Short mmCIF file of C-alpha atoms and ligand atoms in Angstrom, two decimals:
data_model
loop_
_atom_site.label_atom_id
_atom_site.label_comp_id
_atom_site.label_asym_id
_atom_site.label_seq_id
_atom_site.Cartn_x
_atom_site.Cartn_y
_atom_site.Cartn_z
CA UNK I 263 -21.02 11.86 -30.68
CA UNK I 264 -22.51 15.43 -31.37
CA UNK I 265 -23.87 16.89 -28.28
CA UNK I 266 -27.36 16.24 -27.43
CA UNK I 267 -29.23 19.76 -28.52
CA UNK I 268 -27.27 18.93 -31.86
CA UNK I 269 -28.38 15.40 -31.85
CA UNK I 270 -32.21 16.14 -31.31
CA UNK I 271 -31.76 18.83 -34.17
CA UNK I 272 -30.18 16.57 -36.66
CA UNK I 273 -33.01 13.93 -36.02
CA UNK I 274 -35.94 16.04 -36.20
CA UNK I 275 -34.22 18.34 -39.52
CA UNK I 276 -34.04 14.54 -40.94
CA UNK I 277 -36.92 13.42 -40.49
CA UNK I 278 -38.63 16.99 -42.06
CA UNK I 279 -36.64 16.75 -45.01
CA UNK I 280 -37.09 13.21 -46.06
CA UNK I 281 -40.92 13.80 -45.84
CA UNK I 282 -41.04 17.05 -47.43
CA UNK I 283 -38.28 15.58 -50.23
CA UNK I 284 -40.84 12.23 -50.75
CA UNK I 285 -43.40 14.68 -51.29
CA UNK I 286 -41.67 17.27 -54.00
CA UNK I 287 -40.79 13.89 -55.73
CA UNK I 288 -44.22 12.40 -55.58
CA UNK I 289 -45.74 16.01 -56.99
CA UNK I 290 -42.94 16.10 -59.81
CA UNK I 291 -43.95 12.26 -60.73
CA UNK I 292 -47.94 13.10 -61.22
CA UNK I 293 -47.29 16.78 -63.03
CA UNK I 294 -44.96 14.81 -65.50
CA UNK I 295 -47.08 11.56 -65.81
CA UNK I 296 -50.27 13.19 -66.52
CA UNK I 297 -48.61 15.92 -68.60
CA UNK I 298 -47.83 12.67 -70.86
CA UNK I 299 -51.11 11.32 -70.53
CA UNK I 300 -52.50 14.43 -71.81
CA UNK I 301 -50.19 14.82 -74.92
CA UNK I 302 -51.87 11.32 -75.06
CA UNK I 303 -55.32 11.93 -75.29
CA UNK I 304 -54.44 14.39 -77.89
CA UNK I 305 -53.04 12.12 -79.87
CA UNK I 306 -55.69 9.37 -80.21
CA UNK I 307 -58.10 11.82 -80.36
CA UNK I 308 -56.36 12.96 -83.38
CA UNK I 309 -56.14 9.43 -84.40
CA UNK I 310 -59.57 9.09 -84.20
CA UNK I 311 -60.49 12.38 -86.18
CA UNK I 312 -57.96 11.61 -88.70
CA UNK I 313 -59.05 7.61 -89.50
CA UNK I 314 -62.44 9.33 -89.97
CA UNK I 315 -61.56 11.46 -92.18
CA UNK I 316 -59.94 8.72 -94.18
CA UNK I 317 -62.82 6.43 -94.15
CA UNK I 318 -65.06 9.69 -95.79
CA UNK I 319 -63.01 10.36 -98.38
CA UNK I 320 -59.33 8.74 -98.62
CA UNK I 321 -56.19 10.39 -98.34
CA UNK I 322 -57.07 13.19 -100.07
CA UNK I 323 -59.77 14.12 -97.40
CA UNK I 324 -57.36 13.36 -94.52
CA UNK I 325 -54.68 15.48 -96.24
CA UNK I 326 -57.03 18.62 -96.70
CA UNK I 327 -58.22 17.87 -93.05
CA UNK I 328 -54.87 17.63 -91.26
CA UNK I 329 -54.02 21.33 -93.27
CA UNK I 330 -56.87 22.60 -92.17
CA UNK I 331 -56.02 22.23 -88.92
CA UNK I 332 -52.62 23.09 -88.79
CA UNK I 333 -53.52 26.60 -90.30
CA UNK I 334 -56.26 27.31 -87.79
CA UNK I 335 -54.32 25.57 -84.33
CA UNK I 336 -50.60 26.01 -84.81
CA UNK I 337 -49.81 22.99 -82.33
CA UNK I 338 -47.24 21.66 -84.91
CA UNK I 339 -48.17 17.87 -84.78
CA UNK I 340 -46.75 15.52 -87.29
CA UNK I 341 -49.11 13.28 -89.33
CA UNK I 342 -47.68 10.66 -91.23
CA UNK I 343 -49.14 8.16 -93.42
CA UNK I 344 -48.21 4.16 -94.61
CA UNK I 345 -50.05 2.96 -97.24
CA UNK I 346 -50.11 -0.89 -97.12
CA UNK I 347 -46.61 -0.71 -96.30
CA UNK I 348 -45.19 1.07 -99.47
CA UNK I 349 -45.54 3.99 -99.49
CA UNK I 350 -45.14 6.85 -96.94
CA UNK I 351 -46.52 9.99 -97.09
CA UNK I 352 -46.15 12.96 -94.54
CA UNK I 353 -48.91 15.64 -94.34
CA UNK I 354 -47.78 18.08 -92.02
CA UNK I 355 -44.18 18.61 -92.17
CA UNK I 356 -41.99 17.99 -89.27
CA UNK I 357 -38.60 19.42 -89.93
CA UNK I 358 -35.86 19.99 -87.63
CA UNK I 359 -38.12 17.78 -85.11
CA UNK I 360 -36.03 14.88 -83.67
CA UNK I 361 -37.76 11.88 -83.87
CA UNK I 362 -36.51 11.55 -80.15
CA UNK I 363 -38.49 13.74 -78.56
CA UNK I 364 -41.59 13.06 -80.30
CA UNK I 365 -44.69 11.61 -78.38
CA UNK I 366 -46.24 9.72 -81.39
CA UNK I 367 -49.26 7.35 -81.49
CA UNK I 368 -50.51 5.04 -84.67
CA UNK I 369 -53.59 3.43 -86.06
CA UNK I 370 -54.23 0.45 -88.70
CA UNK I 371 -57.30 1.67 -91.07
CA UNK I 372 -59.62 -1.08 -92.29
CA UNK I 373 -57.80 -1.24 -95.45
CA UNK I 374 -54.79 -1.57 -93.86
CA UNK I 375 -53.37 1.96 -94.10
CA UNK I 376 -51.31 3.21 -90.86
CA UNK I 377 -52.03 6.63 -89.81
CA UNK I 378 -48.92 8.07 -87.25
CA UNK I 379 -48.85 11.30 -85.34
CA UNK I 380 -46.91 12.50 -83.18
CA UNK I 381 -46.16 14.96 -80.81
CA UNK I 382 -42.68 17.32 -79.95
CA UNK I 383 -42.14 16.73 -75.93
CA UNK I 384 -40.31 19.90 -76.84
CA UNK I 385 -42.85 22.10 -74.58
CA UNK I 386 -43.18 19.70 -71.94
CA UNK I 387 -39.65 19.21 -71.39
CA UNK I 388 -39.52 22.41 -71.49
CA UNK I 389 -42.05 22.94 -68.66
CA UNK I 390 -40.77 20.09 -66.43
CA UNK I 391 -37.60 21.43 -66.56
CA UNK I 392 -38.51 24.60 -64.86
CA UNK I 393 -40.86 22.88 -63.03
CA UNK I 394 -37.39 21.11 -61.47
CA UNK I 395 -35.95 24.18 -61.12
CA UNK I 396 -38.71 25.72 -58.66
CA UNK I 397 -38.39 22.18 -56.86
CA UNK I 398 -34.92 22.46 -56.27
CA UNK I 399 -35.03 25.68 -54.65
CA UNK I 400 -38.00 24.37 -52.81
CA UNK I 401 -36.22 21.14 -51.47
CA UNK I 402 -33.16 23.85 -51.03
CA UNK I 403 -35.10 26.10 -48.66
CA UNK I 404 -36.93 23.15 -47.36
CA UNK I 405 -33.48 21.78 -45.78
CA UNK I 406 -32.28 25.36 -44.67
CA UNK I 407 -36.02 25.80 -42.63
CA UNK I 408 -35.96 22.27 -41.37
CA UNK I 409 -31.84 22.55 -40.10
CA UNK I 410 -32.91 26.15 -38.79
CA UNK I 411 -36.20 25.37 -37.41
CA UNK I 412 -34.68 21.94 -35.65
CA UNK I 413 -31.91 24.42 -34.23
CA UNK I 414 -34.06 27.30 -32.81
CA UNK I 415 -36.66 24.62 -31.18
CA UNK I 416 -33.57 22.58 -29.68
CA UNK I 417 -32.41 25.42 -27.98
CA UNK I 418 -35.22 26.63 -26.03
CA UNK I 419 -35.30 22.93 -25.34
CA UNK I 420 -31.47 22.76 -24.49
CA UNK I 421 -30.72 26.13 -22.88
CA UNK I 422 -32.95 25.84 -19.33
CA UNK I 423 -30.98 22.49 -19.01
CA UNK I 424 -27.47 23.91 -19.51
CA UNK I 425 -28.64 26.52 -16.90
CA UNK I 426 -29.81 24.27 -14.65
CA UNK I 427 -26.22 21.81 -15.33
CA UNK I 428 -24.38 25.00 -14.76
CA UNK I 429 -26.19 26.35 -11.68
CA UNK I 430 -25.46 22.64 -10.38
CA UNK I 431 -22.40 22.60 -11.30
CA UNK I 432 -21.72 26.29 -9.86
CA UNK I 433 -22.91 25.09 -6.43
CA UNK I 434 -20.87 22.12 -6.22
CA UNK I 435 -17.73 24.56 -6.97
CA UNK I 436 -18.53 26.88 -4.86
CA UNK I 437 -20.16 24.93 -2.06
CA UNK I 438 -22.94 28.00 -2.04
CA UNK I 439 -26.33 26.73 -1.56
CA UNK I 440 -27.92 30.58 -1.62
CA UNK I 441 -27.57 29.94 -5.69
CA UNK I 442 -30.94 29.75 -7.01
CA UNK I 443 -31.52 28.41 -10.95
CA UNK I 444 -33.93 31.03 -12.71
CA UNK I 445 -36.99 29.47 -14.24
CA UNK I 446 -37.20 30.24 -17.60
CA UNK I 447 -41.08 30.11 -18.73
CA UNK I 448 -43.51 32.15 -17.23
CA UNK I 449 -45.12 30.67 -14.09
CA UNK I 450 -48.07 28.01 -14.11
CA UNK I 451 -47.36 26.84 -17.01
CA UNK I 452 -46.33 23.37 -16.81
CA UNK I 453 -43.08 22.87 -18.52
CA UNK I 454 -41.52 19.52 -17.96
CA UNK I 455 -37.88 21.40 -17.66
CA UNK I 456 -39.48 24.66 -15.34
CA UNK I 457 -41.16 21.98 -12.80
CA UNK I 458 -37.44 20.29 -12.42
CA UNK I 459 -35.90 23.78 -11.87
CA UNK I 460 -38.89 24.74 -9.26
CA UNK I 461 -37.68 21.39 -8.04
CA UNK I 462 -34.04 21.69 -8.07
CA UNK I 463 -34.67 25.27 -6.17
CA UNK I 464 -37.05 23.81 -3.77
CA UNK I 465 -34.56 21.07 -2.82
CA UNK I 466 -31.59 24.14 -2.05
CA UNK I 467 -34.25 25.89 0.00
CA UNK I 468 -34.47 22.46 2.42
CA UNK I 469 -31.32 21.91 2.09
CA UNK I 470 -29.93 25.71 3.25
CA UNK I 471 -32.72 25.28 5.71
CA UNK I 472 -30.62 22.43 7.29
CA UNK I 473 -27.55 23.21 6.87
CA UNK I 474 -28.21 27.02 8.33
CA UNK I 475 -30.31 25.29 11.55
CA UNK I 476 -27.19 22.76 11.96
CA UNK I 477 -24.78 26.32 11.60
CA UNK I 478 -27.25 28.12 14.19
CA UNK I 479 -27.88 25.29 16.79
CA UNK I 480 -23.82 24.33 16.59
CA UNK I 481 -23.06 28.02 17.14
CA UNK I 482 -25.68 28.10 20.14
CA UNK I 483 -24.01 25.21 21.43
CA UNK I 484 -20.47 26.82 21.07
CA UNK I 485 -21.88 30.03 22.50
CA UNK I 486 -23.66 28.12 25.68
CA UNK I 487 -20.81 25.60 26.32
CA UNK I 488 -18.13 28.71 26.65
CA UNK I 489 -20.16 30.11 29.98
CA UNK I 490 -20.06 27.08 32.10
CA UNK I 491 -16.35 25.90 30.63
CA UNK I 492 -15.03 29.97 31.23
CA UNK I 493 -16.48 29.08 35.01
CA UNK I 494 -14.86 25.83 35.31
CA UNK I 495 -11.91 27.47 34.52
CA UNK I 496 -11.87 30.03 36.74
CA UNK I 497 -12.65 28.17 39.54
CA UNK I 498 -9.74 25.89 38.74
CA UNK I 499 -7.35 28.65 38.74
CA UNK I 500 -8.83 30.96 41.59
CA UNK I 501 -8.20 27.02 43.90
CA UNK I 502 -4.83 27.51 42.37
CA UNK I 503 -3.36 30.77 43.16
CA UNK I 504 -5.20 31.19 46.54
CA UNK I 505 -3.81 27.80 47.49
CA UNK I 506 0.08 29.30 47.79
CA UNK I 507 -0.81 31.35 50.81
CA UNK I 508 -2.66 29.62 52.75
CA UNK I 509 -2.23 26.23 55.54
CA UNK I 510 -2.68 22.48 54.16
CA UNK I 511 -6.38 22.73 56.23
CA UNK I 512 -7.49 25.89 54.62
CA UNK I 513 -5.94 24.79 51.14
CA UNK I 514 -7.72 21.63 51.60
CA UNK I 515 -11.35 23.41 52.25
CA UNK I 516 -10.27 25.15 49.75
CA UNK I 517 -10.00 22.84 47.10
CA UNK I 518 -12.60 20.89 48.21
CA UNK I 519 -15.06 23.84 47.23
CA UNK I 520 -13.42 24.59 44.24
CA UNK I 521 -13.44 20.45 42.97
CA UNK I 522 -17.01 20.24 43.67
CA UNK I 523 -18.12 23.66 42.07
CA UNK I 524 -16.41 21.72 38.73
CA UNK I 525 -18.40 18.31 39.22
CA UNK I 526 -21.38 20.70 38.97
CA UNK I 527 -20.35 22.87 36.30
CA UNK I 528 -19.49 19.64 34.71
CA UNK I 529 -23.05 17.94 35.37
CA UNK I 530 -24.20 21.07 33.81
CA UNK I 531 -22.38 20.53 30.40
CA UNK I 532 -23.01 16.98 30.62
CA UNK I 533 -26.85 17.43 30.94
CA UNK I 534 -27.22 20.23 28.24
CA UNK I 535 -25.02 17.67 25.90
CA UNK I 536 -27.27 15.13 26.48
CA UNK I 537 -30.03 16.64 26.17
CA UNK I 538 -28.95 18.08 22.50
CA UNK I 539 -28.38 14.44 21.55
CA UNK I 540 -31.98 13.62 23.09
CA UNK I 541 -33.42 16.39 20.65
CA UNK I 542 -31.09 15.17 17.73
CA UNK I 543 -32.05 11.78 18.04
CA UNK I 544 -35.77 12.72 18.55
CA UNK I 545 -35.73 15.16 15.40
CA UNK I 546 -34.26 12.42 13.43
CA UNK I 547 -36.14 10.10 13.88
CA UNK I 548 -32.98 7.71 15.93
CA UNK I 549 -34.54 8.27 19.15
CA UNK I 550 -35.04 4.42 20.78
CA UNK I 551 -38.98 4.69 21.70
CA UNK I 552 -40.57 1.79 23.53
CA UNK I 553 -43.82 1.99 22.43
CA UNK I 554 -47.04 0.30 24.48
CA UNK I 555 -50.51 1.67 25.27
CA UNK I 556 -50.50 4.31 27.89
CA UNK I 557 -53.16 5.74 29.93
CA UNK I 558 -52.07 9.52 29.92
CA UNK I 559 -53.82 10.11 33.09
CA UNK I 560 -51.32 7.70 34.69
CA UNK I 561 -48.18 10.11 32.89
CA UNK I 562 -50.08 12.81 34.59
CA UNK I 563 -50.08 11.25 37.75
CA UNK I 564 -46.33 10.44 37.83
CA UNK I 565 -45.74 14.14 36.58
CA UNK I 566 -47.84 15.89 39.67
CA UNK I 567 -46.30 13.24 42.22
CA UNK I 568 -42.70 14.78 41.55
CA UNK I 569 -43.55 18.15 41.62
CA UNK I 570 -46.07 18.45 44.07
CA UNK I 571 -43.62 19.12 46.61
CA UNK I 572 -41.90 21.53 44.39
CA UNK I 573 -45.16 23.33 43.90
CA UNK I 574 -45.94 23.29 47.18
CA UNK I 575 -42.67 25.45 48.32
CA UNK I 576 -43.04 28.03 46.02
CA UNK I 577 -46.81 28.70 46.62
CA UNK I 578 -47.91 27.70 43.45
CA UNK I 579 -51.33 25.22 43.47
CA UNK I 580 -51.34 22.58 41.38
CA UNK I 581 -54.00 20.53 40.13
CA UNK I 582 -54.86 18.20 37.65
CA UNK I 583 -57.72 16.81 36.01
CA UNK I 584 -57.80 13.37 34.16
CA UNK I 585 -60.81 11.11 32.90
CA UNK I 586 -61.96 8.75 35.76
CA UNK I 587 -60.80 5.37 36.11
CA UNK I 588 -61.37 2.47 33.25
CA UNK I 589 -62.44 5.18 31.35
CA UNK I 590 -60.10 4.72 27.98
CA UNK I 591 -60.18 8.12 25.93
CA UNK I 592 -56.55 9.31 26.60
CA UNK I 593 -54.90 5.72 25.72
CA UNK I 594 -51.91 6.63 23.02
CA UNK I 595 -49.10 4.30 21.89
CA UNK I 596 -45.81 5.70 23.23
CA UNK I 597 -42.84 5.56 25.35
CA UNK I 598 -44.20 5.75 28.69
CA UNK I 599 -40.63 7.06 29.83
CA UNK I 600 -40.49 9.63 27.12
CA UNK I 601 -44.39 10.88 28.06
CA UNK I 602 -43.41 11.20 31.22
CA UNK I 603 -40.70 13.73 30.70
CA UNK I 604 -42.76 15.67 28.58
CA UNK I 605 -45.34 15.99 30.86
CA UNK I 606 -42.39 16.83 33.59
CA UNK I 607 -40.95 19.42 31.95
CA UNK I 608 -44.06 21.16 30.87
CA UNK I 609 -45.13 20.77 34.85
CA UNK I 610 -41.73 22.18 35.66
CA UNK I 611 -41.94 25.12 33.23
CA UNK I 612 -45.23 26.38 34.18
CA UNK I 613 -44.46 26.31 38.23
CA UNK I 614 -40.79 28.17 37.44
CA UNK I 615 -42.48 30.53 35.44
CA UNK I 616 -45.65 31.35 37.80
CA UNK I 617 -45.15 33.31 41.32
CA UNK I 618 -46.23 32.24 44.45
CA UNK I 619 -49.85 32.63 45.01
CA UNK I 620 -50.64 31.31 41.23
CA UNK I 621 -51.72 28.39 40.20
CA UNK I 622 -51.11 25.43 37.24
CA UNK I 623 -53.59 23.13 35.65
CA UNK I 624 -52.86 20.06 34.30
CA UNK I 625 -55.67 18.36 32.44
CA UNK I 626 -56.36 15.10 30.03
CA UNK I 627 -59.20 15.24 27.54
CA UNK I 628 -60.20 14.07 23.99
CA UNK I 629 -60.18 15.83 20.69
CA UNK I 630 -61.43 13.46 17.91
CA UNK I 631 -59.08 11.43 17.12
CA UNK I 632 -56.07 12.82 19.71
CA UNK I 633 -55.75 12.61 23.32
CA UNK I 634 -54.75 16.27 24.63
CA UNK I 635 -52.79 16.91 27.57
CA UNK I 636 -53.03 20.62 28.50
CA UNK I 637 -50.96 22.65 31.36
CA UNK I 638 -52.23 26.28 32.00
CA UNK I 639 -50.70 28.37 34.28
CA UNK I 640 -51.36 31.82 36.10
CA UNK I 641 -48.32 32.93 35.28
CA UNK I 642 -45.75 35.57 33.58
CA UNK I 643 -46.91 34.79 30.07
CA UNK I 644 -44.55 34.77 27.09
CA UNK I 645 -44.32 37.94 24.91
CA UNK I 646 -45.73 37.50 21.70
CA UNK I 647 -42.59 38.16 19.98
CA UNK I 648 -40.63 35.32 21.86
CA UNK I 649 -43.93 32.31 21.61
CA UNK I 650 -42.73 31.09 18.17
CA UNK I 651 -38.98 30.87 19.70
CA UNK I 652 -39.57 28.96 22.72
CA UNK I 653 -39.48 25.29 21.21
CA UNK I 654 -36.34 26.57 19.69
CA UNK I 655 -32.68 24.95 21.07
CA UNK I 656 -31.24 26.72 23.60
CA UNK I 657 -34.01 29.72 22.93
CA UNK I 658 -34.74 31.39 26.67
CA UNK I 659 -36.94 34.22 27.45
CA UNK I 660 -35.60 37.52 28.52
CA UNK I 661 -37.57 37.79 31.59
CA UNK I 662 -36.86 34.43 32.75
CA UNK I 663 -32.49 33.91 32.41
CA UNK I 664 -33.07 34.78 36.06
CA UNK I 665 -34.30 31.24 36.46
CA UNK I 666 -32.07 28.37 36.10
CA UNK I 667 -32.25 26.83 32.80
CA UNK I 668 -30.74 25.61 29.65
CA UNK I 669 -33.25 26.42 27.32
CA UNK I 670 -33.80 23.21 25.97
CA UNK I 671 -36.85 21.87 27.72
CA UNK I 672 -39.41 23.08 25.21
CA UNK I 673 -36.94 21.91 22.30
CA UNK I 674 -36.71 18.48 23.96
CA UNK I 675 -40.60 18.25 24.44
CA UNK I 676 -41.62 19.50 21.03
CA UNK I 677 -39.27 16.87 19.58
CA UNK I 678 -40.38 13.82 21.79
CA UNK I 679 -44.30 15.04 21.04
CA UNK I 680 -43.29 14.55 16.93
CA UNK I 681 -41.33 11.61 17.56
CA UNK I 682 -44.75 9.97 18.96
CA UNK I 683 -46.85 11.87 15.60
CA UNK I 684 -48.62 14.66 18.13
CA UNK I 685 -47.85 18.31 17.76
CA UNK I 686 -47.75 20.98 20.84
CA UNK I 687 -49.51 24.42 20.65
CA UNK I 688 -48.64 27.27 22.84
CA UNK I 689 -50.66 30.33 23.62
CA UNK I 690 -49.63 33.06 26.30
CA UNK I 691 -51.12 36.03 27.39
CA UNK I 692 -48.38 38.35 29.15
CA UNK I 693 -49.17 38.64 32.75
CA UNK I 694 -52.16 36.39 32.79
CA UNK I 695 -50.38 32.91 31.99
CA UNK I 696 -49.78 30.29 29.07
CA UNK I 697 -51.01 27.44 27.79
CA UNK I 698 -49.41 24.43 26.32
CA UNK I 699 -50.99 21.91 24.55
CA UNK I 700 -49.83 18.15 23.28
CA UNK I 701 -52.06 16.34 20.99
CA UNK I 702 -51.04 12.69 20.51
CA UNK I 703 -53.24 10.11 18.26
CA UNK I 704 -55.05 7.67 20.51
CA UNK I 705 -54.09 4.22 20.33
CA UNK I 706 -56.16 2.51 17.35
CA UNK I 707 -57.40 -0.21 19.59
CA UNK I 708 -59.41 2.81 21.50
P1 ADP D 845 -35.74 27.09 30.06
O1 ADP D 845 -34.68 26.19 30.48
O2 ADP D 845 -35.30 28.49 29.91
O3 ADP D 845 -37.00 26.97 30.86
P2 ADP D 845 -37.29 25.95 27.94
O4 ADP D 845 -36.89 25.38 26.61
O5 ADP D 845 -37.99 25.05 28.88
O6 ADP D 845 -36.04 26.62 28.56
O7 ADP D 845 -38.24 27.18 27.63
C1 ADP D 845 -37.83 28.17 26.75
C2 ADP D 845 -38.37 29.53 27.12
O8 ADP D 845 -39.79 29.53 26.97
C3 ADP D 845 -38.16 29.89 28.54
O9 ADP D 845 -36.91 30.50 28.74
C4 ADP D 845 -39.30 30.86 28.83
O10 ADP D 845 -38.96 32.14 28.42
C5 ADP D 845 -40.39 30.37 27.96
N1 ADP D 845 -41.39 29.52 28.66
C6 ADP D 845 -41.56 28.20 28.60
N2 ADP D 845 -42.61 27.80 29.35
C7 ADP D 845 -43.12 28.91 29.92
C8 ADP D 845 -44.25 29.17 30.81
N3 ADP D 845 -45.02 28.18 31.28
N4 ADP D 845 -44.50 30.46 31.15
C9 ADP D 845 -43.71 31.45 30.68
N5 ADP D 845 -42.66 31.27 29.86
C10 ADP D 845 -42.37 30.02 29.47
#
């Protein structure tokens, strides 16, 4: 089977030639058929003139006619006439002319006599002969244009999708998603075979998108997991090699320190582990949400109940502000649970991140269509270079590693908040304090 380009080609040269072909033959046909006709007409007009010419004054009339004639128009026609069947007498002569190739004609007179002319094809032949010629080199150069033609427009058609089978092709050797295929035609223009290469190009960007966020958040991970496992190490060993010099009760003291140093360092791992999966399985979509109408006044509530006393010791005030009772405006659909911890951690932020003597704000309202829960605080602010980081994995400030932290608290709330179709906004002004804002559709039934 030829290849495809080739195929198209063949099909479309085809095509061309047969209809160009069925015309040349078509205009040959008429030029030939009316060239007879013509030679026709001349004939019985002839005819007519001649039988005339007979019925004035006999043969001798028709005889001085048909002379006449040939001495003034040299078209060399040849006149013959029957009389009653006997005898035959020719008035022009015709010879050398083969009877073949003459276009001849007759009449009956009245009395019986049969006048014949005819006429030598000679010149036509002639004429349609050429006339054949110039056709065949027509039809010839016909085929060459159409087999041409067909090949030039099948390869602009053909080449952008070899490029694009090789750029595939390329990537899947070379496992490089950075490859980009180049549109051919010049932009906005909307060519079925450029809009699949925009396509094709668009899908490698999301795809190298994922695959470098999956490379960046495993390295994180890596990077994050080797501080507390280096610890949990080195306590280990330090336990160890202390533990030769000393009594069984100091060794025991000793190790009893060390083991529960690892349970914490281990918590630590655990909870950072779990909390990546909580963010995976939020991001895509897996995360198990039990979803019922709830009041996010009563999330707030929850939220400023556990860290009251938290606020409290550090000097920090905390308030919050939520529509009175019965009234319905903040009711979303969600997992209570899930609200709860994004309210928590948002809570928990804001009070590590504000000194004593500041103060944090957490308030319900309505925004058309989505109930907003907002927590301001007084506090150190985020630089402006670091707010588009923080919902980032394992992303934490410089000014705040001093606190403790994993860095995935924002992550974890960001991907809980778009797990439940709301979005969070944060705005910070260094030294004066940040705000962070959920939106989260109300419930349709409100
Ligand atoms: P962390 O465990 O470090 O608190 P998060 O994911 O909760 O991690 O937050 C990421 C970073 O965002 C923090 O390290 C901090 O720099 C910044 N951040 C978050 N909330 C606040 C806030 N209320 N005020 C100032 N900085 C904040």
């Amino acid at each position: 089977m030829p290849k495809f380009g080739l195929r198209i080609a063949l099909w479309y040269a085809t095509l061309f030639v047969v209809g160009a072909l069925a015309i040349v033959f078509l205009t040959y046909y008429l030029t030939a058929s009316s060239l007879a006709q013509r030679d026709q007409q001349l004939i019985r007009g002839k005819l007519a003139d001649y039988g005339a010419a007979y019925a004035r004054g006999g043969i001798r009339v028709l005889a001085a006619t048909v002379r006449a004639e040939q001495e003034a128009a040299p078209e060399r026609l040849f006149v013959r006439v029957v009389n009653r069947g006997v005898e035959a007498v020719v008035l022009s002569n015709a010879e050398g002319w083969d009877p073949e190739t003459l276009e001849t004609a007759s009449v009956q007179l009245a009395d019986g006599t049969l006048v014949q002319v005819g006429k030598s094809t000679e010149a036509r032949e002639a004429l349609l002969a050429r006339f054949r010629a110039v056709l065949g080199i027509v039809a010839l150069s016909i085929v060459v244009i159409a087999l041409t033609g067909g090949w030039l427009v099948t390869q602009s058609a053909v080449v952008p999708i070899r490029r694009l089978t090789r750029a595939v092709r390329r990537i899947i050797r070379t496992g490089r998603t950075d490859a980009r295929v180049p549109v051919a035609g010049t932009p906005g223009n909307d060519d079925a075979i450029d809009e699949l290469t925009v396509l094709f190009n668009t899908m490698l960007d999301k795809i190298e998108g994922l695959v470098d966020g999956m490379r960046g958040a495993l390295d994180n991970v890596s990077h994050d997991l080797r501080t507390p496992l280096t610890r949990l190490r080195g306590t280990a060993e330090l336990a160890l090699a202390a533990a030769a010099s000393e009594d069984d009760r100091e060794r025991d003291v000793h190790y009893r320190e060390a083991l529960a140093d690892c349970v914490e360092e281990t918590d630590r791992v655990l909870v950072m582990l779990n909390t990546l999966m909580d963010i995976s399985e939020a991001e895509s979509g897996a995360m198990k949400l039990t979803r019922e109408p709830v009041p996010l006044a009563e999330v707030v509530a929850r939220a400023v109940d556990l860290y009251r006393d938290v606020a409290e010791a550090k000097g920090v005030k905390l308030t919050a502000s939520v529509p009175g009772a019965g009234r319905t405006v903040d009711v979303v659909t969600g997992d209570r649970i899930r609200l709860e911890q994004v309210a928590a951690n948002l809570l928990d932020n804001a009070i590590k991140y504000t000194p004593a003597g500041g103060e944090v704000r957490i308030e319900v309202g309505r925004d058309g269509d989505a109930a907003v829960l907002q927590v301001r605080d007084t506090g150190q602010g985020i630089p402006a270079d670091e707010l588009p980081r923080v919902f980032d994995r394992l992303f934490r400030g410089d000014a705040s590693r001093t606190e403790r932290g994993l860095g995935l608290g924002m992550s974890l709330v960001k991907a809980v908040v778009e797990a439940h179709g709301g979005k969070i906004e944060a705005t910070s002004e260094i030294g004066r304090g940040s705000v962070f804002a959920v939106s989260l559709p109300v419930s349709p039934s409100h």
